[in-house]
Amino acid sequence: MLDFVIRNARLPGSAGELKDIGFSKGRIAAIEPKLVADSPSYDAQGCLCCGGLCETHIHLDKSRIVDRCTPEPSRSEPNHMKRVQAAKPTFTVEDIYNRAKASLESCIKQGTSRMRTHAEIDLPVGTKCIEALTQLQKEYAWAIDLEICAFAQEGLSNAPEADKALVKALETGAKTIGGAPNYDVDHPAQINRVFELARHYDIDIDMHIDSGHDPASLDLHLVAELTDKYKYGGRVAMGHVTKVSGLPTAKQKDIAKKLADAGVAVTALPATDLFVLARHVDYNVPRCVTDLNLFAEQGCNCSISSNNILNPFTPFGDGSLIRMANLHANTLQVGQAERITELFSMISDRSAKLMNLKDYGIKVGSQAEVTVIDAKSPVEAVATCAPVLAVFKRGRQTVRRDRAELLPP
């Protein structure tokens, strides 16, 4: 007995035949043409239907603060970090909750139904972010699975208070641990501590690694070595990794293969990296965005995510992962259909794999979770920044958007 049916769905990779997707008790129970059922239904009208979009790297806790931060002093000295630091004393649990709620709802409306949000535990904020995000996690479980990744943004190896707050976060709601060794006086010490805590709590790792333009020094090698040493393959991800874009293609391939062999995934954050990086030159500005197609072609799992929304690191954003895939394609000059299709997978099934989601995807037995996009294929969705028309989560519709229509005289 089916509870609900999505009719005339066009699945990614299908040969054009439309399918019906039947839900029962919050799970996908059947996928076949013209299901016979008297259940309530939604007509997808041949639109692309995929598993819910997956946001692997976003900072809900410091979103929407651009209006309370000092203006950017100049292009060459933007002071993103200092401007955010100056705003942190104004953070309260209620404030974080309200800003994060607005960003979370925007992401849900754009088709995201799985999310890993990175939460900072540095003083003076401490675990306020964890408290606010845990509240949202419960309140919005009807629309999204929200995973919290705790990390120290401003240094860990020389900040015992941050270490204590990190441990508290892992004991009170965070299910993933992150890090930002770029901002630590001792990069290896922070990375080793992150692995130590991850192993102790048996949780996954998702760190900010090698953000910048100069590839002379790379932390990714230590991450790969520790992943291999502790047999943590498939449980480690790295965001940014922009320094490798400054290397020759052959060396980039070698690094991609090394990460693939170790089981380390890579997340590109094009909106932030394009805005923040390469401020050291006035013309012929490098892109500083990791070529995810190149990495995927070497066997490395990859995802594309939003990172920041409406703060000094990224003063733009609406939570659309489809727009992020489009931005990545534009930046890396991706024009081949098969490579664009791969980018779409980096906001859907590849992202789900990065987060080790076992109940994801349009297959019988998975969570009844579908995003309906106004396109006929993943390529069209990315190329046109196609709007999301509907989202279903746990067997019920959570988002509805009407198509825009012309009204001729």
Coordinates of N, CA and C in Angstrom, one line a residue, residues 249-396:
T249 N 49.3 20.7 -14.1 CA 48.3 19.6 -14.1 C 48.8 18.3 -13.7
A250 N 50.0 17.9 -14.1 CA 50.5 16.6 -13.7 C 50.7 16.4 -12.2
K251 N 51.1 17.5 -11.6 CA 51.2 17.4 -10.1 C 49.9 17.4 -9.4
Q252 N 48.9 18.1 -10.0 CA 47.6 18.1 -9.4 C 47.0 16.7 -9.5
K253 N 47.3 16.0 -10.6 CA 46.8 14.6 -10.8 C 47.4 13.7 -9.8
D254 N 48.7 13.9 -9.5 CA 49.4 13.1 -8.5 C 48.8 13.2 -7.2
I255 N 48.5 14.5 -6.8 CA 47.8 14.8 -5.5 C 46.4 14.1 -5.5
A256 N 45.7 14.3 -6.5 CA 44.3 13.7 -6.6 C 44.4 12.2 -6.4
K257 N 45.3 11.6 -7.1 CA 45.5 10.1 -6.9 C 45.9 9.7 -5.5
K258 N 46.7 10.5 -4.9 CA 47.1 10.2 -3.5 C 45.9 10.3 -2.6
L259 N 45.1 11.4 -2.7 CA 43.9 11.5 -1.9 C 42.9 10.4 -2.2
A260 N 42.8 10.0 -3.4 CA 41.9 8.9 -3.8 C 42.3 7.6 -3.1
D261 N 43.6 7.3 -3.2 CA 44.1 6.1 -2.6 C 43.9 6.1 -1.1
A262 N 44.0 7.3 -0.5 CA 43.9 7.3 1.0 C 42.4 7.3 1.4
G263 N 41.5 7.7 0.5 CA 40.1 7.8 0.8 C 39.7 9.2 1.4
V264 N 40.4 10.2 0.9 CA 40.1 11.6 1.4 C 39.3 12.3 0.3
A265 N 38.2 12.9 0.6 CA 37.4 13.6 -0.3 C 37.7 15.1 -0.3
V266 N 37.3 15.8 -1.4 CA 37.6 17.2 -1.5 C 36.4 18.0 -1.8
T267 N 36.2 19.1 -1.2 CA 35.0 20.0 -1.4 C 35.5 21.3 -1.9
A268 N 34.9 21.8 -3.0 CA 35.2 23.1 -3.6 C 34.1 24.1 -3.1
L269 N 34.6 25.3 -2.8 CA 33.7 26.3 -2.3 C 33.9 27.6 -3.2
P270 N 33.4 27.5 -4.4 CA 33.7 28.5 -5.4 C 33.3 29.9 -5.1
A271 N 32.2 30.1 -4.4 CA 31.7 31.5 -4.1 C 32.7 32.2 -3.2
T272 N 33.1 31.5 -2.2 CA 34.1 32.1 -1.2 C 35.5 32.2 -1.8
D273 N 35.9 31.1 -2.4 CA 37.3 31.2 -2.9 C 37.5 32.2 -4.0
L274 N 36.6 32.4 -4.8 CA 36.7 33.4 -5.9 C 36.7 34.8 -5.3
F275 N 35.9 35.0 -4.2 CA 35.8 36.3 -3.6 C 37.0 36.6 -2.7
V276 N 37.5 35.7 -2.0 CA 38.5 35.9 -0.9 C 39.9 35.9 -1.5
L277 N 40.2 35.0 -2.4 CA 41.6 34.7 -2.7 C 42.1 35.6 -3.9
A278 N 43.4 35.5 -4.1 CA 44.1 36.2 -5.2 C 44.0 37.7 -5.1
R279 N 43.9 38.2 -3.8 CA 43.9 39.6 -3.6 C 45.3 40.2 -3.7
H280 N 46.3 39.4 -3.9 CA 47.7 39.9 -3.9 C 48.1 40.4 -5.3
V281 N 47.2 40.3 -6.3 CA 47.6 40.8 -7.6 C 46.4 41.7 -8.1
D282 N 46.8 42.7 -8.9 CA 45.8 43.7 -9.4 C 45.2 43.3 -10.8
Y283 N 45.9 42.4 -11.5 CA 45.4 42.0 -12.9 C 45.8 40.6 -13.1
N284 N 45.2 40.0 -14.2 CA 45.5 38.6 -14.5 C 45.3 37.8 -13.3
V285 N 44.2 37.9 -12.6 CA 43.9 37.3 -11.3 C 43.7 35.8 -11.5
P286 N 44.4 35.0 -10.8 CA 44.2 33.5 -10.8 C 42.8 33.2 -10.2
R287 N 42.3 32.0 -10.6 CA 40.9 31.6 -10.1 C 41.0 31.1 -8.7
C288 N 42.0 30.3 -8.4 CA 42.1 29.7 -7.1 C 40.9 28.9 -6.7
V289 N 40.5 28.1 -7.6 CA 39.4 27.1 -7.4 C 39.8 25.7 -7.8
T290 N 39.7 24.7 -7.0 CA 40.1 23.4 -7.3 C 39.3 22.8 -8.4
D291 N 40.0 22.2 -9.4 CA 39.3 21.6 -10.5 C 38.8 20.2 -10.1
L292 N 37.5 20.2 -9.7 CA 37.0 18.9 -9.2 C 36.8 17.9 -10.2
N293 N 36.6 18.2 -11.5 CA 36.5 17.2 -12.5 C 37.8 16.5 -12.7
L294 N 38.9 17.2 -12.6 CA 40.2 16.6 -12.7 C 40.4 15.6 -11.5
F295 N 40.0 16.1 -10.3 CA 40.2 15.2 -9.1 C 39.3 14.0 -9.2
A296 N 38.1 14.2 -9.7 CA 37.2 13.0 -9.8 C 37.7 12.0 -10.8
E297 N 38.3 12.5 -11.9 CA 38.8 11.6 -12.9 C 40.0 10.8 -12.4
Q298 N 40.6 11.2 -11.3 CA 41.7 10.4 -10.7 C 41.1 9.5 -9.6
G299 N 39.8 9.4 -9.4 CA 39.2 8.5 -8.4 C 38.9 9.2 -7.1
C300 N 39.1 10.5 -7.0 CA 38.9 11.2 -5.7 C 37.4 11.6 -5.6
N301 N 36.7 11.3 -4.5 CA 35.4 11.8 -4.4 C 35.4 13.3 -4.1
C302 N 34.4 14.0 -4.7 CA 34.3 15.5 -4.6 C 32.9 16.0 -4.3
S303 N 32.8 17.2 -3.7 CA 31.5 17.8 -3.6 C 31.7 19.3 -3.8
I304 N 30.6 20.0 -4.1 CA 30.6 21.4 -4.3 C 29.6 22.0 -3.2
S305 N 30.0 23.1 -2.5 CA 29.2 23.6 -1.5 C 29.2 25.1 -1.4
S306 N 28.4 25.7 -0.5 CA 28.2 27.1 -0.4 C 29.2 27.8 0.5
N307 N 29.6 27.2 1.6 CA 30.5 27.8 2.6 C 29.9 28.9 3.3
N308 N 30.1 30.1 2.9 CA 29.5 31.3 3.7 C 28.4 31.9 2.8
I309 N 27.5 32.6 3.6 CA 26.4 33.3 2.9 C 26.2 34.6 3.6
L310 N 26.4 35.7 2.9 CA 26.1 37.1 3.4 C 27.0 37.4 4.6
N311 N 28.3 37.1 4.5 CA 29.2 37.6 5.5 C 30.5 38.1 4.8
P312 N 31.5 38.7 5.5 CA 32.7 39.2 4.9 C 33.4 38.3 3.9
F313 N 33.4 37.0 4.2 CA 34.0 36.0 3.4 C 33.3 35.8 2.1
T314 N 32.0 35.9 2.1 CA 31.1 35.8 0.9 C 29.9 36.6 1.1
P315 N 29.9 37.9 0.6 CA 28.8 38.8 0.9 C 27.6 38.5 -0.1
F316 N 27.5 37.3 -0.6 CA 26.4 37.0 -1.5 C 25.9 35.6 -1.1
G317 N 24.8 35.2 -1.8 CA 24.4 33.8 -1.6 C 22.9 33.7 -1.3
D318 N 22.3 32.6 -1.8 CA 20.9 32.3 -1.6 C 20.7 30.9 -1.2
G319 N 21.7 30.1 -1.0 CA 21.6 28.7 -0.6 C 21.4 27.8 -1.7
S320 N 21.6 28.2 -3.0 CA 21.3 27.4 -4.1 C 22.6 26.6 -4.5
L321 N 22.5 25.3 -4.3 CA 23.7 24.4 -4.7 C 23.8 24.3 -6.2
I322 N 22.6 24.4 -6.9 CA 22.7 24.4 -8.4 C 23.4 25.6 -8.9
R323 N 23.3 26.7 -8.3 CA 24.0 27.9 -8.7 C 25.5 27.7 -8.4
M324 N 25.8 27.0 -7.3 CA 27.3 26.8 -7.0 C 27.9 25.8 -8.0
A325 N 27.1 24.8 -8.5 CA 27.6 24.0 -9.6 C 27.8 24.7 -10.9
N326 N 26.9 25.6 -11.2 CA 27.0 26.5 -12.3 C 28.2 27.4 -12.2
L327 N 28.4 28.0 -11.1 CA 29.6 28.9 -10.8 C 30.9 28.1 -11.0
H328 N 30.9 26.9 -10.5 CA 32.1 26.0 -10.7 C 32.4 25.7 -12.1
A329 N 31.3 25.4 -12.9 CA 31.5 25.1 -14.3 C 32.0 26.3 -15.1
N330 N 31.5 27.5 -14.7 CA 31.9 28.7 -15.4 C 33.4 29.0 -15.1
T331 N 33.7 28.9 -13.8 CA 35.1 29.2 -13.4 C 36.1 28.3 -14.0
L332 N 35.8 27.0 -14.0 CA 36.8 26.0 -14.6 C 36.6 25.7 -16.0
Q333 N 35.7 26.5 -16.7 CA 35.5 26.4 -18.1 C 35.1 25.0 -18.5
V334 N 34.1 24.5 -17.8 CA 33.6 23.1 -18.1 C 32.5 23.2 -19.1
G335 N 32.7 22.6 -20.2 CA 31.6 22.7 -21.3 C 31.1 21.3 -21.8
Q336 N 31.8 20.2 -21.4 CA 31.5 18.9 -21.9 C 30.3 18.4 -21.0
A337 N 29.3 17.8 -21.7 CA 28.1 17.3 -21.0 C 28.4 16.3 -19.9
E338 N 29.3 15.4 -20.2 CA 29.6 14.4 -19.1 C 30.2 15.0 -17.9
R339 N 31.0 16.0 -18.1 CA 31.7 16.7 -17.0 C 30.7 17.6 -16.2
I340 N 29.8 18.2 -16.9 CA 28.7 19.0 -16.2 C 27.8 18.0 -15.4
T341 N 27.5 16.9 -16.0 CA 26.8 15.9 -15.2 C 27.5 15.5 -14.0
E342 N 28.8 15.3 -14.0 CA 29.6 15.0 -12.9 C 29.5 16.1 -11.8
L343 N 29.5 17.3 -12.2 CA 29.3 18.4 -11.3 C 28.0 18.4 -10.6
F344 N 26.9 18.0 -11.3 CA 25.6 17.8 -10.6 C 25.7 16.7 -9.6
S345 N 26.4 15.7 -9.8 CA 26.5 14.6 -8.9 C 27.3 15.1 -7.6
M346 N 28.0 16.2 -7.7 CA 28.8 16.7 -6.6 C 27.9 17.6 -5.7
I347 N 26.7 17.8 -6.0 CA 25.7 18.4 -5.1 C 24.6 17.4 -4.7
S348 N 24.8 16.2 -5.2 CA 23.8 15.2 -4.9 C 24.4 13.9 -4.4
D349 N 24.6 12.9 -5.3 CA 25.0 11.6 -4.8 C 26.5 11.5 -4.4
R350 N 27.4 12.3 -5.0 CA 28.8 12.3 -4.5 C 28.8 13.0 -3.1
S351 N 28.1 14.0 -2.9 CA 28.0 14.7 -1.6 C 27.5 13.7 -0.5
A352 N 26.5 12.9 -0.9 CA 25.9 11.9 0.0 C 26.9 10.9 0.4
K353 N 27.8 10.5 -0.6 CA 28.8 9.6 -0.3 C 29.9 10.2 0.6
L354 N 30.2 11.4 0.4 CA 31.1 12.1 1.3 C 30.7 12.1 2.7
M355 N 29.3 12.3 2.9 CA 28.8 12.3 4.3 C 28.4 10.9 4.8
N356 N 28.7 9.9 4.0 CA 28.4 8.5 4.4 C 27.0 8.3 4.7
L357 N 26.1 8.8 3.8 CA 24.7 8.6 4.0 C 24.2 7.3 3.3
K358 N 23.7 6.4 4.1 CA 23.4 5.1 3.7 C 22.0 4.9 3.1
D359 N 21.1 5.9 3.4 CA 19.7 5.8 3.0 C 19.4 6.8 2.0
Y360 N 20.3 7.2 1.1 CA 20.2 8.3 0.2 C 20.0 7.7 -1.2
G361 N 19.2 8.5 -2.0 CA 19.1 8.2 -3.4 C 17.7 7.7 -3.9
I362 N 17.5 7.8 -5.2 CA 16.2 7.3 -5.7 C 16.4 5.8 -6.0
K363 N 16.2 5.0 -4.9 CA 16.2 3.6 -5.0 C 15.3 3.0 -3.9
V364 N 14.7 1.9 -4.1 CA 13.8 1.2 -3.2 C 14.5 1.0 -1.9
G365 N 13.9 1.4 -0.8 CA 14.4 1.2 0.5 C 15.0 2.5 1.1
S366 N 15.4 3.5 0.2 CA 16.0 4.7 0.7 C 14.9 5.6 1.3
Q367 N 15.3 6.6 2.0 CA 14.4 7.6 2.6 C 13.6 8.2 1.4
A368 N 12.3 8.4 1.7 CA 11.4 9.0 0.7 C 11.7 10.5 0.6
E369 N 12.7 10.8 -0.2 CA 13.3 12.1 -0.3 C 13.7 12.5 -1.7
V370 N 13.0 13.4 -2.3 CA 13.1 13.8 -3.7 C 13.1 15.3 -3.9
T371 N 14.0 15.8 -4.8 CA 14.0 17.2 -5.2 C 13.6 17.2 -6.6
V372 N 12.6 18.0 -7.0 CA 12.1 18.1 -8.3 C 12.6 19.5 -8.9
I373 N 13.3 19.4 -10.0 CA 14.0 20.5 -10.6 C 13.4 20.8 -12.0
D374 N 13.2 22.0 -12.4 CA 12.6 22.4 -13.6 C 13.6 22.3 -14.8
A375 N 14.0 21.1 -15.1 CA 14.9 20.8 -16.1 C 14.7 19.3 -16.6
K376 N 15.3 19.0 -17.7 CA 15.1 17.6 -18.3 C 16.3 16.7 -18.0
S377 N 17.4 17.4 -17.5 CA 18.6 16.6 -17.3 C 19.5 17.3 -16.3
P378 N 20.5 16.7 -15.7 CA 21.5 17.4 -14.8 C 22.2 18.5 -15.6
V379 N 22.5 18.2 -16.8 CA 23.2 19.2 -17.6 C 22.4 20.5 -17.7
E380 N 21.1 20.3 -18.1 CA 20.3 21.5 -18.2 C 20.1 22.2 -16.9
A381 N 20.0 21.4 -15.8 CA 19.8 22.0 -14.5 C 21.0 22.9 -14.1
V382 N 22.2 22.4 -14.4 CA 23.4 23.2 -14.0 C 23.5 24.4 -15.0
A383 N 23.3 24.1 -16.3 CA 23.5 25.2 -17.3 C 22.6 26.4 -17.1
T384 N 21.4 26.1 -16.7 CA 20.4 27.2 -16.6 C 20.1 27.6 -15.2
C385 N 20.8 27.1 -14.2 CA 20.5 27.4 -12.8 C 19.0 27.2 -12.6
A386 N 18.5 26.0 -13.0 CA 17.1 25.7 -13.0 C 16.5 25.8 -11.6
P387 N 15.3 26.3 -11.5 CA 14.7 26.4 -10.2 C 14.2 25.1 -9.7
V388 N 14.2 24.9 -8.4 CA 13.6 23.8 -7.7 C 12.1 24.0 -7.6
L389 N 11.3 23.1 -8.0 CA 9.8 23.2 -8.0 C 9.2 22.6 -6.8
A390 N 9.8 21.5 -6.3 CA 9.2 20.8 -5.1 C 10.3 20.0 -4.5
V391 N 10.1 19.8 -3.2 CA 10.9 18.9 -2.4 C 10.1 18.0 -1.5
F392 N 10.5 16.8 -1.4 CA 9.8 15.8 -0.6 C 10.8 15.2 0.4
K393 N 10.4 15.1 1.7 CA 11.3 14.6 2.7 C 10.5 13.7 3.6
R394 N 11.0 12.5 3.9 CA 10.3 11.5 4.7 C 8.9 11.3 4.3
G395 N 8.7 11.3 2.9 CA 7.4 10.9 2.4 C 6.4 12.0 2.2
R396 N 6.7 13.3 2.6 CA 5.7 14.3 2.5 C 6.4 15.5 1.8

